Amino acid sequence: MVIRMDQRVRKTFSVAIIFMLLVGGIVIEKTQTLETFMLKGPAKINQYKIDAIFNDESKKIMCNQTTEYVNNTKEDLDKVYFHIYPNAFSKREYAPFEKKEMTQAYPNGFNEGYIDIKNVLSSKKKLQYEVKGEKNDILEIKLNEKIKPGDSVPIDFKYNVKLPNSLGRFGYGDNTVNVTNWFPIACVNDSRGWNLKSYEAIGDPFYSETSDFDVNLLLPRKYKLANTGIVVNDKYDEKKKMYEIEAKNVRDFAFVMSKDFDIARGRSKGVSINTYNLNKNLAHKSTEVAEDSIRIFSDLFGKYPYKGFSVVASDFYIGGMEYPMLVMIDQSLYNEKNKFLLEYVIAHEAAHQWWYSVVGNDEISEPWLDEALTEYSTVLYFENKYGKDTAEKLMKTMEVQSKSYRSENIFKPTTDYKNSTDYSLNVYTKGAVALHNVRKEVGDKVFFSTLKEYYNKNKHQNVNGRVFVDLWNSKGVDIDKIISECK
């Protein structure tokens, strides 16, 4: 999820950590009951085929999409639901930013974004649909015929997407065009029913199934493209360029464009590394961190399952954000002053490729499940690269922050936190401290073998907190007791 590096968090975090690292002589550098619901990996996965044309002048994307939707429930379905996230940007009061951040998100003033659904069909027959949700960001589609468990139905969409002039996940600034959470994506239907939560301001309000994507993008030729998946073919003339992209076993599809990218390339553990930089002086550093992240996390948790990984400098004020095979990094971190933070954020977002991209979860109801693991994985990155002393100093900083901030618990949904600071100090910081305590209690052998088992058993599925806790309990580890001591 987003690692927020706003001024307050960035200053507090960087001063505390850098002080402890430099002073140490290192140079760089009773618990709440967990919600239980049944989850199982789908026998078949949804298929998305999208043709999209980007109009640079209007900042609109004209799209045709076919989704082969698979009913992986045990019941017949007469309707299905899709998230249409761009509508969360259609009104100022909907915008998924905290009030104090609106100026940062919209430096030129509020500018709308939206998705305009033109038509929905199945087998050339019109389907009835209705835009719903607190922010008009849910699409309910009534099917002409029920689909039985295990069966699928093709759904064709025609729509236009308008990008806002916004420096968040979705929008454009002076340097980049960020196209994320932009197309109709199927809502998850688990044992709780349909998950129809809106695009909120705190945390990452996303929950999706692993799917296959075939995407054709027609873009102005001046743009360089960073994307989920692999470009399997491209064609171009003087003004336009067509990209044919395949992305298999991913839970979302995102892309970022800029005419100013300086692209550096590397390789790690057989994975092609691409870094898209706006400050070429930091291109070597960002590539090095990406390579080291893939190597370290693959060794610790299990093999990275995709062919490529991209780190993309973006007009994105929040810090960093993960998508499958691609992470967005705030371009303002690419300077010598913020070199440590740049490395920290890239490593954090890279870890999300294991905890979110491959092993998925409901990031709204249980944000701790991927975020705590990812934050502690970031500490493990520094431990493996710079030594245990560096990692211990990072953990001491987090322990001090946890104790000085009288937080509640790490198990709440994103919507129950007061603000992003409250959320971050609970879910990220306290979560990492809790996992560090688990490691100290059980020892490295059990700790890392259990995380490898968790990763390998749950690849390309969605899990919940109970799955995570039950795995530890099966090893004779009372993880509930250990975590409760961090409260």
XYZ file of C-alpha atoms in Angstrom:
487
model
C 0.000 0.000 0.000
C 0.910 3.630 0.027
C 3.886 4.455 2.190
C 3.101 8.006 3.155
C 6.027 10.395 3.241
C 4.200 13.653 3.819
C 6.190 16.432 5.476
C 5.370 15.464 9.048
C 5.931 11.738 8.664
C 8.973 12.214 6.433
C 10.631 14.607 8.842
C 9.931 12.558 11.967
C 10.896 9.264 10.370
C 14.025 10.430 8.586
C 15.424 12.459 11.491
C 14.922 9.614 13.954
C 16.342 6.891 11.742
C 19.239 8.839 10.262
C 20.238 10.057 13.729
C 20.330 6.517 15.087
C 22.187 5.179 12.059
C 24.819 7.883 12.065
C 25.299 7.935 15.821
C 25.794 4.182 15.663
C 28.518 4.577 13.062
C 26.646 2.900 10.265
C 26.974 4.532 6.905
C 24.398 4.213 4.150
C 22.724 2.952 6.802
C -5.560 -9.410 25.338
C -5.856 -9.131 21.489
C -8.828 -8.213 19.363
C -10.390 -11.271 17.720
C -9.492 -11.509 14.050
C -12.323 -11.549 11.550
C -12.758 -14.947 9.952
C -14.149 -15.564 6.492
C -13.627 -18.420 4.083
C -11.296 -17.958 1.154
C -10.196 -20.280 -1.584
C -8.242 -19.732 -4.758
C -10.466 -19.728 -7.872
C -10.434 -22.741 -10.155
C -10.581 -20.376 -13.149
C -9.679 -16.717 -13.203
C -11.248 -13.674 -14.831
C -9.956 -12.571 -18.230
C -9.710 -8.909 -19.251
C -9.189 -7.680 -22.802
C -8.899 -3.905 -23.101
C -8.348 -1.641 -26.111
C -7.538 1.899 -25.009
C -6.692 5.114 -26.880
C -5.213 8.021 -24.924
C -6.018 11.574 -26.039
C -3.235 13.794 -24.740
C -5.094 17.063 -25.222
C -8.250 16.126 -23.323
C -6.501 13.657 -20.975
C -9.210 11.130 -21.795
C -8.913 7.414 -22.513
C -11.432 5.860 -24.899
C -11.891 2.186 -24.083
C -13.496 -1.036 -25.187
C -13.246 -3.889 -22.706
C -14.339 -7.498 -22.568
C -14.259 -9.300 -19.242
C -14.873 -13.016 -19.069
C -16.260 -13.128 -15.543
C -16.009 -16.472 -13.719
C -18.469 -17.398 -10.979
C -16.187 -18.848 -8.303
C -18.900 -18.849 -5.645
C -21.164 -21.744 -4.671
C -24.329 -19.960 -5.761
C -25.986 -18.960 -9.013
C -25.473 -15.277 -9.789
C -28.003 -13.039 -11.496
C -25.952 -9.878 -11.099
C -22.290 -8.890 -10.793
C -20.497 -5.828 -9.478
C -17.481 -3.885 -10.715
C -15.457 -1.107 -9.120
C -15.343 2.042 -11.248
C -12.778 3.910 -9.171
C -12.328 7.019 -11.380
C -15.726 8.324 -10.204
C -14.219 8.862 -6.746
C -12.467 11.823 -8.381
C -15.645 13.280 -9.902
C -16.491 15.642 -7.028
C -14.400 17.519 -4.510
C -16.265 15.892 -1.614
C -15.553 12.426 -3.043
C -11.830 12.939 -3.605
C -9.823 10.166 -1.847
C -7.523 12.536 0.001
C -7.563 13.901 3.518
C -8.692 17.529 3.715
C -5.256 18.696 4.818
C -3.765 17.121 1.671
C -6.079 18.606 -0.942
C -3.611 21.351 -1.903
C -0.869 18.780 -2.413
C -3.186 16.517 -4.375
C -4.524 19.373 -6.517
C -1.793 22.061 -6.686
C -3.697 23.807 -9.488
C -7.063 23.527 -7.776
C -9.616 20.727 -7.900
C -9.946 19.106 -11.291
C -12.435 16.321 -11.932
C -11.779 12.789 -13.058
C -14.409 10.199 -13.894
C -15.456 7.178 -15.904
C -18.381 7.505 -18.306
C -19.978 4.124 -19.023
C -21.471 4.208 -22.528
C -22.728 0.667 -22.897
C -22.651 -2.787 -21.290
C -23.384 -5.901 -23.362
C -23.163 -9.667 -23.160
C -23.143 -11.744 -26.335
C -24.283 -8.617 -28.225
C -27.310 -8.182 -25.977
C -27.660 -5.116 -23.785
C -27.400 -5.529 -20.059
C -29.141 -3.349 -17.512
C -26.721 -1.567 -15.233
C -26.764 1.024 -12.484
C -24.048 3.208 -10.989
C -24.084 2.886 -7.197
C -21.873 3.320 -4.158
C -21.146 6.200 -1.816
C -19.032 7.859 -4.492
C -20.778 6.487 -7.580
C -17.849 4.108 -7.872
C -19.691 0.775 -7.995
C -21.298 -0.606 -11.157
C -24.125 -3.107 -10.679
C -24.835 -5.233 -13.760
C -27.949 -7.377 -14.084
C -27.299 -10.485 -16.142
C -29.739 -11.741 -18.762
C -29.233 -15.290 -17.531
C -27.921 -16.624 -14.230
C -24.417 -18.031 -14.219
C -23.873 -21.244 -12.306
C -20.869 -21.950 -10.081
C -17.791 -22.575 -12.217
C -19.360 -21.040 -15.324
C -18.449 -17.725 -16.880
C -20.102 -14.920 -18.817
C -18.575 -12.404 -21.279
C -19.305 -8.773 -20.435
C -18.468 -6.033 -22.935
C -17.963 -2.435 -21.835
C -17.607 0.771 -23.773
C -16.454 3.747 -21.695
C -14.344 6.877 -21.511
C -12.028 7.764 -18.634
C -11.118 11.368 -17.781
C -7.877 11.836 -15.842
C -7.784 14.611 -13.227
C -4.932 17.085 -12.852
C -3.982 15.438 -9.574
C -0.739 14.185 -8.042
C -2.199 11.056 -6.482
C -2.296 7.515 -7.815
C -4.653 8.498 -10.631
C -4.062 11.673 -12.605
C -1.347 13.769 -14.210
C 1.205 16.400 -13.248
C 3.979 18.240 -15.056
C 6.113 15.146 -15.591
C 4.008 11.988 -15.600
C 0.569 10.642 -16.433
C -0.457 8.062 -13.812
C -3.103 5.629 -15.023
C -4.036 3.346 -12.139
C -7.330 1.915 -10.826
C -8.807 3.170 -14.071
C -10.959 0.453 -15.659
C -14.008 -1.515 -14.464
C -12.571 -4.298 -12.288
C -14.680 -7.059 -10.759
C -15.514 -6.760 -7.084
C -14.512 -9.729 -4.932
C -17.352 -12.019 -3.877
C -16.171 -14.090 -0.890
C -18.035 -15.804 1.965
C -19.062 -12.371 3.280
C -20.734 -11.616 -0.030
C -19.863 -8.828 -2.448
C -17.164 -6.423 -1.261
C -18.437 -3.021 -2.384
C -16.289 -0.547 -0.482
C -15.582 2.861 -1.958
C -12.268 4.531 -2.730
C -11.407 6.125 0.639
C -8.651 8.525 1.677
C -6.758 6.428 4.223
C -4.757 3.381 3.242
C -5.221 1.393 0.051
C -8.943 0.757 -0.473
C -8.432 -2.115 -2.895
C -9.324 -5.804 -2.989
C -9.229 -7.799 -6.219
C -8.762 -11.255 -7.677
C -5.806 -12.513 -9.659
C -6.696 -12.303 -13.365
C -5.217 -12.349 -16.868
C -4.965 -9.177 -18.936
C -4.452 -8.535 -22.642
C -4.219 -4.792 -23.200
C -3.692 -2.763 -26.365
C -2.660 0.839 -25.730
C -2.494 3.508 -28.434
C -0.464 6.465 -27.142
C 1.246 9.560 -28.507
C 4.698 8.434 -29.630
C 6.432 11.072 -27.504
C 5.604 9.117 -24.348
C 7.745 6.411 -22.806
C 5.666 3.727 -21.127
C 6.005 1.855 -17.835
C 3.393 -0.835 -17.319
C 2.195 -3.972 -15.594
C 2.918 -7.003 -17.775
C 5.177 -7.548 -20.751
C 5.056 -5.722 -24.081
C 4.825 -8.519 -26.642
C 4.589 -6.299 -29.716
C 4.603 -2.640 -30.690
C 3.882 -0.686 -33.853
C 4.291 3.004 -34.517
C 4.181 5.828 -36.997
C 5.352 9.416 -36.697
C 2.727 10.399 -34.123
C 1.348 7.276 -32.430
C 2.604 4.041 -30.933
C 0.567 0.886 -30.288
C 1.594 -1.421 -27.464
C 0.337 -4.995 -27.160
C 0.721 -6.086 -23.542
C 0.180 -9.375 -21.752
C -0.090 -9.593 -17.972
C -0.846 -13.025 -16.557
C -1.775 -13.896 -12.963
C -1.894 -10.293 -11.753
C -4.599 -8.618 -9.688
C -4.574 -5.234 -11.448
C -3.162 -3.419 -14.469
C -1.498 -0.010 -14.262
C 0.672 2.176 -16.463
C 2.579 5.453 -16.182
C 3.720 7.657 -19.076
C 6.250 10.436 -19.474
C 8.152 12.020 -22.310
C 11.017 12.720 -19.885
C 11.843 9.268 -18.503
C 15.486 8.271 -18.386
C 15.249 4.475 -18.476
C 17.889 2.313 -16.814
C 17.922 -1.465 -17.011
C 19.236 -4.273 -14.875
C 18.674 -7.899 -13.990
C 18.232 -9.853 -10.783
C 17.387 -13.537 -10.206
C 16.395 -13.819 -13.868
C 14.002 -10.837 -13.626
C 14.324 -7.879 -16.017
C 14.576 -4.643 -14.019
C 13.508 -1.330 -15.540
C 13.719 1.955 -13.690
C 12.045 5.053 -15.081
C 13.848 8.089 -13.733
C 13.266 11.830 -13.936
C 16.644 12.593 -12.329
C 19.229 10.559 -14.244
C 21.788 11.131 -11.484
C 19.791 8.738 -9.295
C 19.111 6.183 -12.038
C 21.952 3.936 -10.914
C 20.776 4.039 -7.292
C 17.135 3.242 -8.064
C 18.221 0.339 -10.293
C 20.575 -0.995 -7.644
C 17.841 -0.934 -4.992
C 15.354 -2.637 -7.333
C 17.852 -5.387 -8.153
C 18.765 -5.903 -4.493
C 15.088 -5.973 -3.469
C 14.220 -8.725 -5.953
C 17.275 -10.741 -4.885
C 16.780 -10.362 -1.125
C 13.031 -10.974 -1.040
C 13.265 -13.917 -3.440
C 15.848 -15.539 -1.179
C 13.863 -14.811 1.992
C 10.297 -15.592 0.903
C 10.224 -17.376 -2.441
C 10.715 -16.774 -6.134
C 9.322 -13.620 -7.729
C 6.907 -15.107 -10.291
C 6.981 -12.483 -13.048
C 9.436 -11.697 -15.834
C 9.785 -7.992 -15.126
C 9.745 -5.364 -12.382
C 9.587 -1.591 -12.877
C 10.331 1.292 -10.503
C 8.741 4.493 -11.779
C 9.467 8.045 -10.653
C 6.104 9.805 -10.704
C 4.256 13.009 -9.938
C 2.970 11.399 -6.762
C 3.173 13.369 -3.544
C 2.382 10.539 -1.128
C 5.673 8.601 -1.300
C 5.220 5.201 -2.930
C 2.495 2.902 -4.241
C 2.511 -0.687 -5.422
C 0.873 -2.301 -8.410
C 1.644 -5.702 -9.919
C 5.114 -5.662 -11.497
C 5.282 -1.872 -11.086
C 5.749 0.609 -8.251
C 5.283 4.381 -8.278
C 7.795 6.502 -6.348
C 7.475 10.202 -5.490
C 9.874 11.944 -7.886
C 10.826 14.473 -5.181
C 12.719 11.688 -3.355
C 15.220 11.416 -6.208
C 17.965 13.647 -4.792
C 21.055 13.243 -2.629
C 19.327 14.686 0.441
C 16.576 12.050 0.339
C 18.760 9.151 -0.825
C 18.054 7.047 2.275
C 14.302 7.624 2.012
C 14.405 6.801 -1.691
C 15.995 3.447 -0.918
C 13.565 2.792 1.921
C 10.469 3.536 -0.148
C 11.620 1.524 -3.174
C 12.430 -1.481 -0.961
C 9.083 -1.172 0.829
C 7.073 -1.037 -2.388
C 9.104 -3.886 -3.888
C 8.219 -6.055 -0.878
C 4.561 -5.515 -1.744
C 5.138 -7.654 -4.809
C 5.142 -10.574 -2.368
C 2.626 -9.208 0.165
C -0.291 -7.886 -1.911
C 0.587 -8.617 -5.539
C 1.194 -12.358 -5.219
C -0.405 -13.113 -1.834
C -3.480 -10.896 -1.829
C -5.819 -9.730 0.918
C -8.634 -7.292 1.653
C -6.582 -4.135 2.146
C -9.544 -2.272 3.626
C -10.717 -4.756 6.260
C -7.274 -6.114 7.153
C -4.591 -3.659 6.042
C -2.141 -5.008 8.646
C -1.902 -8.308 6.798
C 0.103 -6.977 3.865
C 1.365 -3.717 5.398
C 2.960 -5.074 8.582
C 4.658 -7.831 6.597
C 5.844 -5.333 4.010
C 7.207 -2.884 6.568
C 9.105 -5.611 8.381
C 10.325 -6.958 5.036
C 11.826 -3.509 4.435
C 13.794 -3.862 7.664
C 14.948 -7.291 6.462
C 16.150 -5.693 3.234
C 18.415 -3.347 5.212
C 19.554 -6.195 7.449
C 20.574 -8.326 4.488
C 22.223 -5.491 2.618
C 23.869 -3.489 5.409
C 23.992 -5.852 8.376
C 22.112 -6.613 11.577
C 23.302 -3.451 13.334
C 21.471 -1.330 10.792
C 18.309 -3.397 11.168
C 18.451 -3.165 14.962
C 18.708 0.608 14.789
C 15.686 0.723 12.505
C 13.739 -1.486 14.903
C 14.713 0.638 17.912
C 13.378 3.693 16.110
C 10.094 1.909 15.433
C 9.840 0.678 19.021
C 10.335 4.220 20.324
C 7.675 5.525 17.938
C 5.255 2.779 18.999
C 5.705 3.488 22.700
C 5.614 7.262 22.450
C 2.443 7.199 20.367
C -0.432 5.798 22.398
C -2.047 3.923 19.594
C -4.829 1.371 19.784
C -4.318 -1.864 17.850
C -3.157 -2.960 14.440
C -6.186 -5.063 13.530
C -8.685 -2.351 12.573
C -9.933 -1.658 9.040
C -8.611 1.458 7.318
C -11.934 3.238 7.788
C -11.583 3.113 11.606
C -8.376 5.150 11.801
C -8.558 8.875 12.518
C -5.986 9.944 9.928
C -3.011 8.703 7.936
C -0.591 9.266 10.829
C -2.707 7.162 13.187
C -3.009 4.531 10.486
C 0.710 4.447 9.652
C 1.942 4.253 13.237
C -0.420 1.386 13.989
C -0.408 -0.689 10.848
C 3.142 -0.075 9.616
C 5.205 0.643 12.702
C 3.459 -1.408 15.374
C 2.911 -4.176 12.871
C 6.625 -4.382 12.107
C 7.472 -4.372 15.835
C 4.999 -7.214 16.402
C 6.568 -9.328 13.667
C 10.053 -8.603 15.001
C 8.900 -9.906 18.387
C 7.528 -13.039 16.723
C 10.919 -13.590 15.107
C 12.753 -13.157 18.411
C 10.367 -15.572 20.108
C 10.512 -18.407 17.554
C 13.995 -17.964 16.088
C 15.095 -17.361 12.519
C 14.674 -20.940 11.280
C 10.980 -21.209 12.184
C 10.260 -17.562 11.314
C 11.589 -17.630 7.776
C 10.443 -21.164 6.944
C 6.916 -20.205 8.016
C 6.915 -17.071 5.855
C 8.134 -19.126 2.886
C 5.353 -21.628 3.479
C 2.781 -18.834 3.776
C 3.954 -17.354 0.467
C 4.190 -20.601 -1.473
C 0.860 -21.982 -0.219
C -1.090 -18.829 -1.047
C 0.387 -17.584 -4.328
C -2.127 -15.759 -6.528
C -4.903 -16.190 -3.955
C -6.574 -13.960 -1.398
C -6.016 -14.763 2.259
C -7.195 -13.318 5.570
C -5.723 -12.828 9.009
C -7.047 -16.125 10.284
C -5.097 -18.018 7.589
C -1.922 -16.225 8.692
C -2.503 -16.828 12.418
C -3.561 -20.456 11.981
C -0.363 -21.207 10.086
C 1.731 -19.920 12.992
C -0.419 -21.777 15.502
C 0.140 -24.995 13.540
C 3.851 -24.533 14.227
C 3.171 -24.349 17.963
C 3.553 -20.566 17.999
C 1.042 -18.569 20.059
C 1.194 -15.582 17.751
C -1.894 -13.959 19.344
C -0.067 -13.787 22.690
C 3.126 -12.429 21.154
C 1.338 -9.713 19.216
C -0.801 -8.760 22.228
C 2.362 -7.800 24.100
C 2.973 -5.052 21.547
C -0.217 -3.217 22.543
